[in-house]
Amino acid sequence: MLTTNAYVHVFALDFSKAFETVRHAVLMDKMAKLRMPDEVCNWIRDFFDNHSHCTKFSGEISTLADIRASVIQGSGLGPASYLVMAADMRPISDKNRMIKFADDTYLIVPAECAATSEDELANIQYWAQGCNLGLNRAKTKEIIFGAKGRRGNSTPLPAACPGIDRVEQLTQWRRH
C-alpha cells in the first residue's frame, strides 16, 4: 500500500472481553457454515455444550446456571474459535484490509481511503454488536506509517478518529 500511498493507517482493534462474550450459539452457527467434517463440528459443539456454574459463598451454594457464552482463553480452541467468529468481519472498501490472528485484529486503511476510516470503524462496531462483542475505542490504537524515501512529503494527515488514540508505536505484551 505504501508504494502507491503517502501513508497507511493501521488500527489495532480491541474488543472488550473478546473471549468471555462469544455466544456459543452464534459460534456454532458460523462453524456450521465452514467446510469441516460433521464429526469435527460435533466434537467442538460437545466441547462447548453442557457446562454450568454455581457459586459458593458463606456456606451457601447458588443454583446452577448454564454457560452459553465464553471461550476458554488458553485452550486449544480459544484462538481458532475467535477466528471463526471474526471470519465474516470484513472492511467495507475493497482497498482496505483486515489482518486477524487469535484475538488480535488490525484494520489497514491506505491514504487514498482515509475518509473511510470512521465508516469502517462503525461497520466493525455494528458487526461486533451482532456477535455480542464490543469495540473498545479507548483501547483501540491507530498508528500511521509513511512511505520510506519520501522526504519532504507534505501530505497532511487527517484528524484522528474520535475516541481512538494515535500512537507512535504499538506495544505487545503477554497476558498471564
CSV table of N, CA and C in Angstrom, one decimal:
chain,number,residue,atom,x,y,z
A,1,MET,N,0.8,-1.2,0.0
A,1,MET,CA,0.0,0.0,0.0
A,1,MET,C,0.9,1.3,0.0
A,2,LEU,N,2.0,1.2,0.6
A,2,LEU,CA,2.9,2.4,0.7
A,2,LEU,C,3.6,2.7,-0.6
A,3,THR,N,3.5,1.7,-1.6
A,3,THR,CA,4.1,2.1,-2.9
A,3,THR,C,3.2,3.0,-3.7
A,4,THR,N,2.0,3.0,-3.3
A,4,THR,CA,1.0,3.9,-4.1
A,4,THR,C,0.3,4.9,-3.2
A,5,ASN,N,0.7,5.0,-1.9
A,5,ASN,CA,0.1,5.9,-1.0
A,5,ASN,C,1.1,6.6,-0.1
A,6,ALA,N,0.9,7.8,0.2
A,6,ALA,CA,1.9,8.6,1.1
A,6,ALA,C,1.9,8.0,2.5
A,7,TYR,N,0.8,7.5,2.9
A,7,TYR,CA,0.8,6.9,4.3
A,7,TYR,C,-0.3,5.8,4.3
A,8,VAL,N,-0.2,5.0,5.4
A,8,VAL,CA,-1.2,4.0,5.7
A,8,VAL,C,-1.6,4.0,7.1
A,9,HIS,N,-2.9,4.0,7.4
A,9,HIS,CA,-3.4,3.9,8.8
A,9,HIS,C,-3.4,2.4,9.2
A,10,VAL,N,-3.0,2.1,10.4
A,10,VAL,CA,-3.2,0.8,10.9
A,10,VAL,C,-3.9,1.0,12.3
A,11,PHE,N,-5.1,0.4,12.4
A,11,PHE,CA,-5.9,0.4,13.6
A,11,PHE,C,-5.7,-0.9,14.3
A,12,ALA,N,-5.2,-0.9,15.5
A,12,ALA,CA,-5.1,-2.1,16.3
A,12,ALA,C,-6.4,-2.2,17.1
A,13,LEU,N,-7.3,-3.0,16.7
A,13,LEU,CA,-8.6,-3.1,17.3
A,13,LEU,C,-8.6,-3.8,18.6
A,14,ASP,N,-9.4,-3.3,19.5
A,14,ASP,CA,-9.6,-4.0,20.8
A,14,ASP,C,-11.0,-4.3,21.1
A,15,PHE,N,-11.3,-5.6,21.2
A,15,PHE,CA,-12.7,-6.0,21.6
A,15,PHE,C,-12.8,-6.3,23.0
A,16,SER,N,-13.7,-5.6,23.8
A,16,SER,CA,-13.8,-5.9,25.2
A,16,SER,C,-14.2,-7.3,25.5
A,17,LYS,N,-13.4,-8.0,26.3
A,17,LYS,CA,-13.7,-9.3,26.7
A,17,LYS,C,-14.0,-10.2,25.6
A,18,ALA,N,-13.2,-10.2,24.5
A,18,ALA,CA,-13.4,-10.9,23.3
A,18,ALA,C,-13.7,-12.4,23.6
A,19,PHE,N,-12.9,-13.1,24.4
A,19,PHE,CA,-13.1,-14.5,24.6
A,19,PHE,C,-14.3,-14.7,25.5
A,20,GLU,N,-14.5,-13.9,26.5
A,20,GLU,CA,-15.6,-14.1,27.5
A,20,GLU,C,-17.0,-13.9,27.0
A,21,THR,N,-17.2,-13.2,25.9
A,21,THR,CA,-18.5,-12.8,25.5
A,21,THR,C,-19.0,-13.6,24.2
A,22,VAL,N,-18.2,-14.5,23.7
A,22,VAL,CA,-18.6,-15.2,22.5
A,22,VAL,C,-19.7,-16.1,22.8
A,23,ARG,N,-20.9,-15.9,22.2
A,23,ARG,CA,-22.1,-16.7,22.4
A,23,ARG,C,-21.9,-18.1,21.6
A,24,HIS,N,-22.1,-19.1,22.4
A,24,HIS,CA,-21.9,-20.5,21.8
A,24,HIS,C,-22.8,-20.7,20.6
A,25,ALA,N,-24.0,-20.2,20.7
A,25,ALA,CA,-25.0,-20.5,19.5
A,25,ALA,C,-24.5,-19.8,18.3
A,26,VAL,N,-24.0,-18.5,18.4
A,26,VAL,CA,-23.5,-17.8,17.3
A,26,VAL,C,-22.3,-18.5,16.7
A,27,LEU,N,-21.4,-18.9,17.6
A,27,LEU,CA,-20.2,-19.6,17.1
A,27,LEU,C,-20.5,-20.9,16.4
A,28,MET,N,-21.5,-21.6,16.9
A,28,MET,CA,-21.9,-22.9,16.3
A,28,MET,C,-22.5,-22.6,14.9
A,29,ASP,N,-23.3,-21.6,14.8
A,29,ASP,CA,-23.9,-21.2,13.5
A,29,ASP,C,-22.9,-20.9,12.5
A,30,LYS,N,-21.9,-20.1,12.9
A,30,LYS,CA,-20.8,-19.8,12.0
A,30,LYS,C,-19.9,-21.0,11.6
A,31,MET,N,-19.7,-21.9,12.6
A,31,MET,CA,-18.9,-23.0,12.4
A,31,MET,C,-19.6,-24.0,11.4
A,32,ALA,N,-20.9,-24.1,11.5
A,32,ALA,CA,-21.7,-25.0,10.6
A,32,ALA,C,-21.6,-24.6,9.2
A,33,LYS,N,-21.2,-23.3,8.9
A,33,LYS,CA,-21.1,-22.9,7.5
A,33,LYS,C,-19.7,-23.2,6.9
A,34,LEU,N,-18.8,-23.6,7.8
A,34,LEU,CA,-17.5,-24.0,7.3
A,34,LEU,C,-17.4,-25.4,6.7
A,35,ARG,N,-16.5,-25.6,5.8
A,35,ARG,CA,-16.3,-26.9,5.3
A,35,ARG,C,-15.4,-27.7,6.3
A,36,MET,N,-16.1,-28.5,7.1
A,36,MET,CA,-15.4,-29.3,8.0
A,36,MET,C,-16.2,-30.6,8.2
A,37,PRO,N,-15.6,-31.7,8.5
A,37,PRO,CA,-16.4,-32.9,8.7
A,37,PRO,C,-17.4,-32.8,9.9
A,38,ASP,N,-18.5,-33.4,9.8
A,38,ASP,CA,-19.5,-33.3,10.8
A,38,ASP,C,-19.0,-33.8,12.1
A,39,GLU,N,-18.1,-34.8,12.1
A,39,GLU,CA,-17.5,-35.3,13.4
A,39,GLU,C,-16.8,-34.2,14.1
A,40,VAL,N,-16.0,-33.4,13.4
A,40,VAL,CA,-15.3,-32.3,14.0
A,40,VAL,C,-16.2,-31.3,14.6
A,41,CYS,N,-17.2,-30.9,13.8
A,41,CYS,CA,-18.2,-29.9,14.2
A,41,CYS,C,-18.9,-30.4,15.5
A,42,ASN,N,-19.3,-31.6,15.5
A,42,ASN,CA,-20.0,-32.2,16.6
A,42,ASN,C,-19.1,-32.3,17.9
A,43,TRP,N,-17.8,-32.6,17.6
A,43,TRP,CA,-16.8,-32.6,18.8
A,43,TRP,C,-16.7,-31.2,19.4
A,44,ILE,N,-16.6,-30.2,18.5
A,44,ILE,CA,-16.5,-28.8,19.0
A,44,ILE,C,-17.7,-28.4,19.8
A,45,ARG,N,-18.9,-28.8,19.2
A,45,ARG,CA,-20.2,-28.5,19.9
A,45,ARG,C,-20.2,-29.1,21.2
A,46,ASP,N,-19.8,-30.4,21.3
A,46,ASP,CA,-19.8,-31.1,22.6
A,46,ASP,C,-18.8,-30.4,23.6
A,47,PHE,N,-17.7,-29.8,23.1
A,47,PHE,CA,-16.8,-29.1,24.0
A,47,PHE,C,-17.5,-27.9,24.6
A,48,PHE,N,-18.3,-27.2,23.9
A,48,PHE,CA,-19.0,-26.0,24.5
A,48,PHE,C,-20.3,-26.3,25.2
A,49,ASP,N,-21.0,-27.4,24.9
A,49,ASP,CA,-22.3,-27.7,25.5
A,49,ASP,C,-22.2,-28.3,26.9
A,50,ASN,N,-23.3,-28.2,27.6
A,50,ASN,CA,-23.5,-28.8,28.9
A,50,ASN,C,-22.5,-28.4,30.0
A,51,HIS,N,-22.1,-27.1,30.0
A,51,HIS,CA,-21.3,-26.6,31.1
A,51,HIS,C,-22.2,-25.7,31.9
A,52,SER,N,-22.0,-25.7,33.2
A,52,SER,CA,-22.7,-24.8,34.1
A,52,SER,C,-21.8,-24.3,35.2
A,53,HIS,N,-22.4,-23.4,36.0
A,53,HIS,CA,-21.6,-22.7,37.0
A,53,HIS,C,-22.5,-22.5,38.2
A,54,CYS,N,-21.8,-22.6,39.4
A,54,CYS,CA,-22.5,-22.2,40.6
A,54,CYS,C,-21.5,-21.5,41.5
A,55,THR,N,-22.0,-20.7,42.5
A,55,THR,CA,-21.1,-20.0,43.4
A,55,THR,C,-21.4,-20.4,44.8
A,56,LYS,N,-20.3,-20.7,45.5
A,56,LYS,CA,-20.4,-21.0,46.9
A,56,LYS,C,-19.8,-19.8,47.7
A,57,PHE,N,-20.7,-19.3,48.6
A,57,PHE,CA,-20.2,-18.2,49.5
A,57,PHE,C,-20.9,-18.3,50.8
A,58,SER,N,-20.1,-18.2,51.9
A,58,SER,CA,-20.6,-18.3,53.2
A,58,SER,C,-21.4,-19.5,53.5
A,59,GLY,N,-21.0,-20.6,52.9
A,59,GLY,CA,-21.7,-21.9,53.1
A,59,GLY,C,-22.9,-22.1,52.3
A,60,GLU,N,-23.3,-21.1,51.5
A,60,GLU,CA,-24.5,-21.1,50.6
A,60,GLU,C,-24.0,-21.4,49.2
A,61,ILE,N,-24.8,-22.2,48.5
A,61,ILE,CA,-24.5,-22.6,47.1
A,61,ILE,C,-25.6,-22.1,46.2
A,62,SER,N,-25.3,-21.3,45.2
A,62,SER,CA,-26.3,-20.8,44.3
A,62,SER,C,-26.8,-22.0,43.4
A,63,THR,N,-27.9,-21.7,42.7
A,63,THR,CA,-28.4,-22.7,41.7
A,63,THR,C,-27.4,-22.7,40.5
A,64,LEU,N,-27.5,-23.8,39.8
A,64,LEU,CA,-26.6,-23.9,38.6
A,64,LEU,C,-27.1,-23.0,37.5
A,65,ALA,N,-26.2,-22.4,36.8
A,65,ALA,CA,-26.5,-21.5,35.7
A,65,ALA,C,-25.8,-22.1,34.5
A,66,ASP,N,-26.5,-22.3,33.4
A,66,ASP,CA,-25.9,-22.8,32.2
A,66,ASP,C,-24.9,-21.7,31.6
A,67,ILE,N,-23.8,-22.2,31.1
A,67,ILE,CA,-22.8,-21.3,30.5
A,67,ILE,C,-23.1,-21.3,29.0
A,68,ARG,N,-23.5,-20.2,28.4
A,68,ARG,CA,-23.9,-20.2,27.0
A,68,ARG,C,-23.0,-19.2,26.2
A,69,ALA,N,-22.0,-18.7,26.9
A,69,ALA,CA,-21.1,-17.8,26.2
A,69,ALA,C,-19.7,-18.0,26.9
A,70,SER,N,-18.7,-17.6,26.1
A,70,SER,CA,-17.3,-17.6,26.5
A,70,SER,C,-16.5,-18.8,25.9
A,71,VAL,N,-15.3,-18.5,25.6
A,71,VAL,CA,-14.3,-19.4,25.0
A,71,VAL,C,-13.2,-19.4,26.0
A,72,ILE,N,-12.8,-20.6,26.4
A,72,ILE,CA,-11.7,-20.7,27.4
A,72,ILE,C,-10.4,-20.2,26.8
A,73,GLN,N,-10.0,-19.0,27.3
A,73,GLN,CA,-8.7,-18.4,26.8
A,73,GLN,C,-7.6,-19.3,27.3
A,74,GLY,N,-6.7,-19.6,26.4
A,74,GLY,CA,-5.6,-20.5,26.7
A,74,GLY,C,-5.9,-22.0,26.3
A,75,SER,N,-7.1,-22.2,25.9
A,75,SER,CA,-7.5,-23.6,25.4
A,75,SER,C,-7.0,-23.6,23.9
A,76,GLY,N,-6.9,-24.8,23.4
A,76,GLY,CA,-6.5,-25.0,22.1
A,76,GLY,C,-7.6,-24.5,21.1
A,77,LEU,N,-8.8,-24.5,21.5
A,77,LEU,CA,-9.9,-24.0,20.7
A,77,LEU,C,-10.2,-22.5,20.8
A,78,GLY,N,-9.6,-21.8,21.8
A,78,GLY,CA,-9.9,-20.4,22.0
A,78,GLY,C,-9.5,-19.5,20.8
A,79,PRO,N,-8.3,-19.5,20.4
A,79,PRO,CA,-7.9,-18.6,19.2
A,79,PRO,C,-8.7,-19.0,17.9
A,80,ALA,N,-8.8,-20.3,17.7
A,80,ALA,CA,-9.5,-20.7,16.5
A,80,ALA,C,-11.0,-20.4,16.5
A,81,SER,N,-11.6,-20.5,17.7
A,81,SER,CA,-13.0,-20.1,17.8
A,81,SER,C,-13.2,-18.6,17.6
A,82,TYR,N,-12.3,-17.8,18.1
A,82,TYR,CA,-12.4,-16.4,17.8
A,82,TYR,C,-12.2,-16.1,16.3
A,83,LEU,N,-11.3,-16.8,15.6
A,83,LEU,CA,-11.1,-16.6,14.2
A,83,LEU,C,-12.4,-17.0,13.4
A,84,VAL,N,-13.0,-18.0,13.9
A,84,VAL,CA,-14.3,-18.4,13.2
A,84,VAL,C,-15.3,-17.3,13.4
A,85,MET,N,-15.4,-16.8,14.7
A,85,MET,CA,-16.3,-15.7,14.9
A,85,MET,C,-16.0,-14.5,14.0
A,86,ALA,N,-14.8,-14.2,13.9
A,86,ALA,CA,-14.3,-12.9,13.1
A,86,ALA,C,-14.2,-13.1,11.6
A,87,ALA,N,-14.5,-14.4,11.1
A,87,ALA,CA,-14.3,-14.6,9.7
A,87,ALA,C,-15.1,-13.8,8.8
A,88,ASP,N,-16.4,-13.4,9.3
A,88,ASP,CA,-17.2,-12.6,8.4
A,88,ASP,C,-17.1,-11.1,8.7
A,89,MET,N,-16.1,-10.7,9.5
A,89,MET,CA,-15.9,-9.3,9.7
A,89,MET,C,-14.9,-8.8,8.6
A,90,ARG,N,-15.4,-8.0,7.7
A,90,ARG,CA,-14.6,-7.5,6.5
A,90,ARG,C,-14.8,-6.0,6.4
A,91,PRO,N,-13.7,-5.4,5.8
A,91,PRO,CA,-13.8,-4.0,5.5
A,91,PRO,C,-14.9,-3.7,4.5
A,92,ILE,N,-15.4,-2.5,4.5
A,92,ILE,CA,-16.4,-2.0,3.5
A,92,ILE,C,-15.7,-1.8,2.2
A,93,SER,N,-14.6,-1.1,2.2
A,93,SER,CA,-13.9,-0.8,1.0
A,93,SER,C,-13.0,-1.9,0.6
A,94,ASP,N,-13.0,-2.3,-0.7
A,94,ASP,CA,-12.1,-3.3,-1.2
A,94,ASP,C,-10.6,-2.9,-1.1
A,95,LYS,N,-10.3,-1.6,-1.0
A,95,LYS,CA,-8.9,-1.2,-0.9
A,95,LYS,C,-8.4,-1.3,0.6
A,96,ASN,N,-9.3,-1.4,1.5
A,96,ASN,CA,-8.9,-1.5,2.9
A,96,ASN,C,-8.7,-3.0,3.2
A,97,ARG,N,-7.9,-3.3,4.2
A,97,ARG,CA,-7.6,-4.7,4.6
A,97,ARG,C,-7.8,-5.0,6.1
A,98,MET,N,-8.0,-6.2,6.4
A,98,MET,CA,-8.1,-6.7,7.8
A,98,MET,C,-7.1,-7.8,8.0
A,99,ILE,N,-6.4,-7.8,9.1
A,99,ILE,CA,-5.5,-8.9,9.4
A,99,ILE,C,-6.0,-9.4,10.8
A,100,LYS,N,-6.2,-10.7,10.9
A,100,LYS,CA,-6.7,-11.3,12.1
A,100,LYS,C,-5.8,-12.5,12.6
A,101,PHE,N,-5.4,-12.5,13.8
A,101,PHE,CA,-4.7,-13.6,14.4
A,101,PHE,C,-5.1,-13.7,15.9
A,102,ALA,N,-5.6,-14.9,16.2
A,102,ALA,CA,-6.1,-15.1,17.6
A,102,ALA,C,-7.1,-14.0,17.8
A,103,ASP,N,-7.0,-13.2,18.9
A,103,ASP,CA,-8.0,-12.1,19.1
A,103,ASP,C,-7.4,-10.8,18.8
A,104,ASP,N,-6.3,-10.8,18.0
A,104,ASP,CA,-5.7,-9.5,17.5
A,104,ASP,C,-6.2,-9.3,16.1
A,105,THR,N,-6.8,-8.1,15.9
A,105,THR,CA,-7.4,-7.7,14.6
A,105,THR,C,-6.9,-6.3,14.3
A,106,TYR,N,-6.4,-6.2,13.0
A,106,TYR,CA,-5.9,-4.9,12.5
A,106,TYR,C,-6.7,-4.5,11.3
A,107,LEU,N,-7.1,-3.3,11.2
A,107,LEU,CA,-7.7,-2.7,10.1
A,107,LEU,C,-6.6,-1.8,9.4
A,108,ILE,N,-6.4,-2.0,8.1
A,108,ILE,CA,-5.4,-1.2,7.4
A,108,ILE,C,-6.1,-0.4,6.3
A,109,VAL,N,-5.8,0.9,6.4
A,109,VAL,CA,-6.5,1.9,5.5
A,109,VAL,C,-5.5,2.7,4.8
A,110,PRO,N,-5.3,2.6,3.5
A,110,PRO,CA,-4.4,3.5,2.8
A,110,PRO,C,-4.8,4.9,2.7
A,111,ALA,N,-3.9,5.8,2.5
A,111,ALA,CA,-4.2,7.3,2.5
A,111,ALA,C,-5.4,7.6,1.5
A,112,GLU,N,-5.4,6.9,0.3
A,112,GLU,CA,-6.5,7.2,-0.6
A,112,GLU,C,-7.9,6.9,-0.1
A,113,CYS,N,-7.9,6.1,1.0
A,113,CYS,CA,-9.2,5.7,1.6
A,113,CYS,C,-9.4,6.3,3.0
A,114,ALA,N,-8.5,7.2,3.4
A,114,ALA,CA,-8.5,7.7,4.8
A,114,ALA,C,-9.9,8.2,5.2
A,115,ALA,N,-10.7,8.8,4.3
A,115,ALA,CA,-12.0,9.3,4.6
A,115,ALA,C,-13.0,8.1,5.0
A,116,THR,N,-12.6,6.9,4.7
A,116,THR,CA,-13.5,5.8,5.0
A,116,THR,C,-13.2,5.2,6.5
A,117,SER,N,-12.2,5.7,7.1
A,117,SER,CA,-11.8,5.2,8.4
A,117,SER,C,-13.0,5.1,9.4
A,118,GLU,N,-13.7,6.2,9.6
A,118,GLU,CA,-14.8,6.2,10.6
A,118,GLU,C,-15.9,5.3,10.2
A,119,ASP,N,-16.2,5.2,8.9
A,119,ASP,CA,-17.2,4.3,8.4
A,119,ASP,C,-16.8,2.9,8.7
A,120,GLU,N,-15.5,2.6,8.4
A,120,GLU,CA,-15.0,1.2,8.7
A,120,GLU,C,-15.1,0.9,10.2
A,121,LEU,N,-14.8,1.8,11.0
A,121,LEU,CA,-14.9,1.5,12.5
A,121,LEU,C,-16.3,1.4,12.9
A,122,ALA,N,-17.2,2.1,12.3
A,122,ALA,CA,-18.7,2.0,12.6
A,122,ALA,C,-19.2,0.6,12.2
A,123,ASN,N,-18.7,0.2,11.0
A,123,ASN,CA,-19.1,-1.1,10.5
A,123,ASN,C,-18.6,-2.2,11.4
A,124,ILE,N,-17.3,-2.1,11.9
A,124,ILE,CA,-16.8,-3.1,12.8
A,124,ILE,C,-17.6,-3.1,14.1
A,125,GLN,N,-17.9,-1.9,14.6
A,125,GLN,CA,-18.7,-1.8,15.8
A,125,GLN,C,-20.1,-2.5,15.6
A,126,TYR,N,-20.7,-2.3,14.5
A,126,TYR,CA,-22.0,-2.9,14.2
A,126,TYR,C,-21.9,-4.4,14.1
A,127,TRP,N,-20.8,-4.9,13.5
A,127,TRP,CA,-20.5,-6.4,13.4
A,127,TRP,C,-20.3,-6.9,14.8
A,128,ALA,N,-19.6,-6.2,15.6
A,128,ALA,CA,-19.2,-6.7,17.0
A,128,ALA,C,-20.5,-6.8,17.8
A,129,GLN,N,-21.4,-5.8,17.7
A,129,GLN,CA,-22.6,-5.9,18.5
A,129,GLN,C,-23.4,-7.1,18.1
A,130,GLY,N,-23.5,-7.5,16.9
A,130,GLY,CA,-24.2,-8.7,16.4
A,130,GLY,C,-23.5,-10.0,16.9
A,131,CYS,N,-22.3,-9.9,17.4
A,131,CYS,CA,-21.6,-11.1,17.9
A,131,CYS,C,-21.4,-11.0,19.4
A,132,ASN,N,-22.1,-10.1,20.0
A,132,ASN,CA,-22.0,-9.9,21.5
A,132,ASN,C,-20.6,-9.5,21.9
A,133,LEU,N,-20.0,-8.7,21.1
A,133,LEU,CA,-18.7,-8.2,21.4
A,133,LEU,C,-18.8,-6.6,21.4
A,134,GLY,N,-17.8,-6.0,22.0
A,134,GLY,CA,-17.8,-4.5,22.0
A,134,GLY,C,-16.5,-4.0,21.5
A,135,LEU,N,-16.5,-3.1,20.5
A,135,LEU,CA,-15.3,-2.5,20.1
A,135,LEU,C,-14.9,-1.4,21.1
A,136,ASN,N,-13.8,-1.6,21.8
A,136,ASN,CA,-13.3,-0.7,22.8
A,136,ASN,C,-12.5,0.4,22.2
A,137,ARG,N,-13.0,1.5,21.9
A,137,ARG,CA,-12.3,2.6,21.3
A,137,ARG,C,-11.2,3.1,22.2
A,138,ALA,N,-11.4,3.1,23.5
A,138,ALA,CA,-10.4,3.6,24.4
A,138,ALA,C,-9.1,2.7,24.4
A,139,LYS,N,-9.2,1.5,24.0
A,139,LYS,CA,-8.0,0.6,23.9
A,139,LYS,C,-7.6,0.4,22.5
A,140,THR,N,-8.4,0.7,21.5
A,140,THR,CA,-8.1,0.6,20.1
A,140,THR,C,-7.1,1.7,19.8
A,141,LYS,N,-6.0,1.4,19.1
A,141,LYS,CA,-5.0,2.4,18.8
A,141,LYS,C,-4.8,2.5,17.3
A,142,GLU,N,-4.4,3.7,16.8
A,142,GLU,CA,-4.1,4.0,15.4
A,142,GLU,C,-2.6,4.4,15.3
A,143,ILE,N,-2.0,3.8,14.3
A,143,ILE,CA,-0.6,4.3,14.0
A,143,ILE,C,-0.6,4.5,12.5
A,144,ILE,N,0.2,5.5,12.1
A,144,ILE,CA,0.3,5.9,10.7
A,144,ILE,C,1.7,5.6,10.3
A,145,PHE,N,1.8,4.8,9.2
A,145,PHE,CA,3.1,4.5,8.6
A,145,PHE,C,3.3,5.3,7.3
A,146,GLY,N,4.4,6.0,7.1
A,146,GLY,CA,4.7,6.8,5.9
A,146,GLY,C,5.6,6.0,5.0
A,147,ALA,N,5.5,6.4,3.7
A,147,ALA,CA,6.4,5.7,2.7
A,147,ALA,C,7.8,6.1,2.9
A,148,LYS,N,8.7,5.2,2.9
A,148,LYS,CA,10.1,5.5,3.0
A,148,LYS,C,10.7,6.2,1.8
A,149,GLY,N,11.6,7.0,2.0
A,149,GLY,CA,12.3,7.7,0.9
A,149,GLY,C,11.5,8.9,0.3
A,150,ARG,N,10.5,9.3,1.0
A,150,ARG,CA,9.7,10.4,0.5
A,150,ARG,C,9.9,11.6,1.4
A,151,ARG,N,11.1,12.1,1.4
A,151,ARG,CA,11.5,13.2,2.3
A,151,ARG,C,10.8,14.5,1.7
A,152,GLY,N,10.4,15.3,2.6
A,152,GLY,CA,9.7,16.5,2.3
A,152,GLY,C,8.3,16.3,1.9
A,153,ASN,N,7.8,15.1,2.1
A,153,ASN,CA,6.4,14.8,1.7
A,153,ASN,C,5.5,15.6,2.7
A,154,SER,N,4.7,16.5,2.1
A,154,SER,CA,3.9,17.4,3.0
A,154,SER,C,2.5,17.0,2.9
A,155,THR,N,2.2,15.8,2.6
A,155,THR,CA,0.8,15.3,2.6
A,155,THR,C,0.2,15.5,4.0
A,156,PRO,N,-0.8,16.3,4.2
A,156,PRO,CA,-1.4,16.5,5.5
A,156,PRO,C,-2.1,15.2,6.0
A,157,LEU,N,-2.0,14.9,7.3
A,157,LEU,CA,-2.7,13.7,7.8
A,157,LEU,C,-4.0,14.1,8.3
A,158,PRO,N,-5.0,13.2,8.1
A,158,PRO,CA,-6.4,13.6,8.6
A,158,PRO,C,-6.4,13.6,10.2
A,159,ALA,N,-7.4,14.2,10.7
A,159,ALA,CA,-7.5,14.2,12.2
A,159,ALA,C,-7.8,12.7,12.6
A,160,ALA,N,-7.4,12.5,13.9
A,160,ALA,CA,-7.6,11.1,14.5
A,160,ALA,C,-9.1,10.9,14.6
A,161,CYS,N,-9.4,9.6,14.5
A,161,CYS,CA,-10.8,9.3,14.7
A,161,CYS,C,-11.2,9.5,16.2
A,162,PRO,N,-12.5,10.0,16.4
A,162,PRO,CA,-12.9,10.3,17.8
A,162,PRO,C,-12.8,9.0,18.7
A,163,GLY,N,-12.2,9.3,19.9
A,163,GLY,CA,-12.1,8.2,20.9
A,163,GLY,C,-11.0,7.2,20.6
A,164,ILE,N,-10.2,7.4,19.6
A,164,ILE,CA,-9.1,6.5,19.3
A,164,ILE,C,-7.8,7.3,19.4
A,165,ASP,N,-6.8,6.8,20.2
A,165,ASP,CA,-5.5,7.4,20.3
A,165,ASP,C,-4.7,7.1,19.1
A,166,ARG,N,-4.0,8.1,18.6
A,166,ARG,CA,-3.0,7.9,17.6
A,166,ARG,C,-1.7,7.8,18.3
A,167,VAL,N,-0.9,6.7,18.0
A,167,VAL,CA,0.3,6.4,18.7
A,167,VAL,C,1.5,6.4,17.8
A,168,GLU,N,2.7,6.4,18.3
A,168,GLU,CA,3.9,6.3,17.6
A,168,GLU,C,4.4,4.9,17.4
A,169,GLN,N,4.0,4.0,18.3
A,169,GLN,CA,4.4,2.6,18.2
A,169,GLN,C,3.3,1.8,18.9
A,170,LEU,N,3.2,0.5,18.4
A,170,LEU,CA,2.3,-0.4,19.0
A,170,LEU,C,3.1,-1.4,19.9
A,171,THR,N,2.7,-1.5,21.1
A,171,THR,CA,3.4,-2.4,22.0
A,171,THR,C,2.6,-3.6,22.3
A,172,GLN,N,3.2,-4.8,22.2
A,172,GLN,CA,2.6,-6.0,22.5
A,172,GLN,C,3.0,-6.4,23.9
A,173,TRP,N,2.1,-7.0,24.7
A,173,TRP,CA,2.5,-7.6,26.0
A,173,TRP,C,1.9,-8.9,26.1
A,174,ARG,N,2.5,-9.8,26.9
A,174,ARG,CA,1.9,-11.1,27.2
A,174,ARG,C,0.9,-11.0,28.3
A,175,ARG,N,-0.2,-11.7,28.0
A,175,ARG,CA,-1.2,-11.8,29.0
A,175,ARG,C,-0.9,-13.0,29.9
A,176,HIS,N,-1.1,-12.9,31.2
A,176,HIS,CA,-0.8,-14.0,32.1
A,176,HIS,C,-2.1,-14.5,32.8
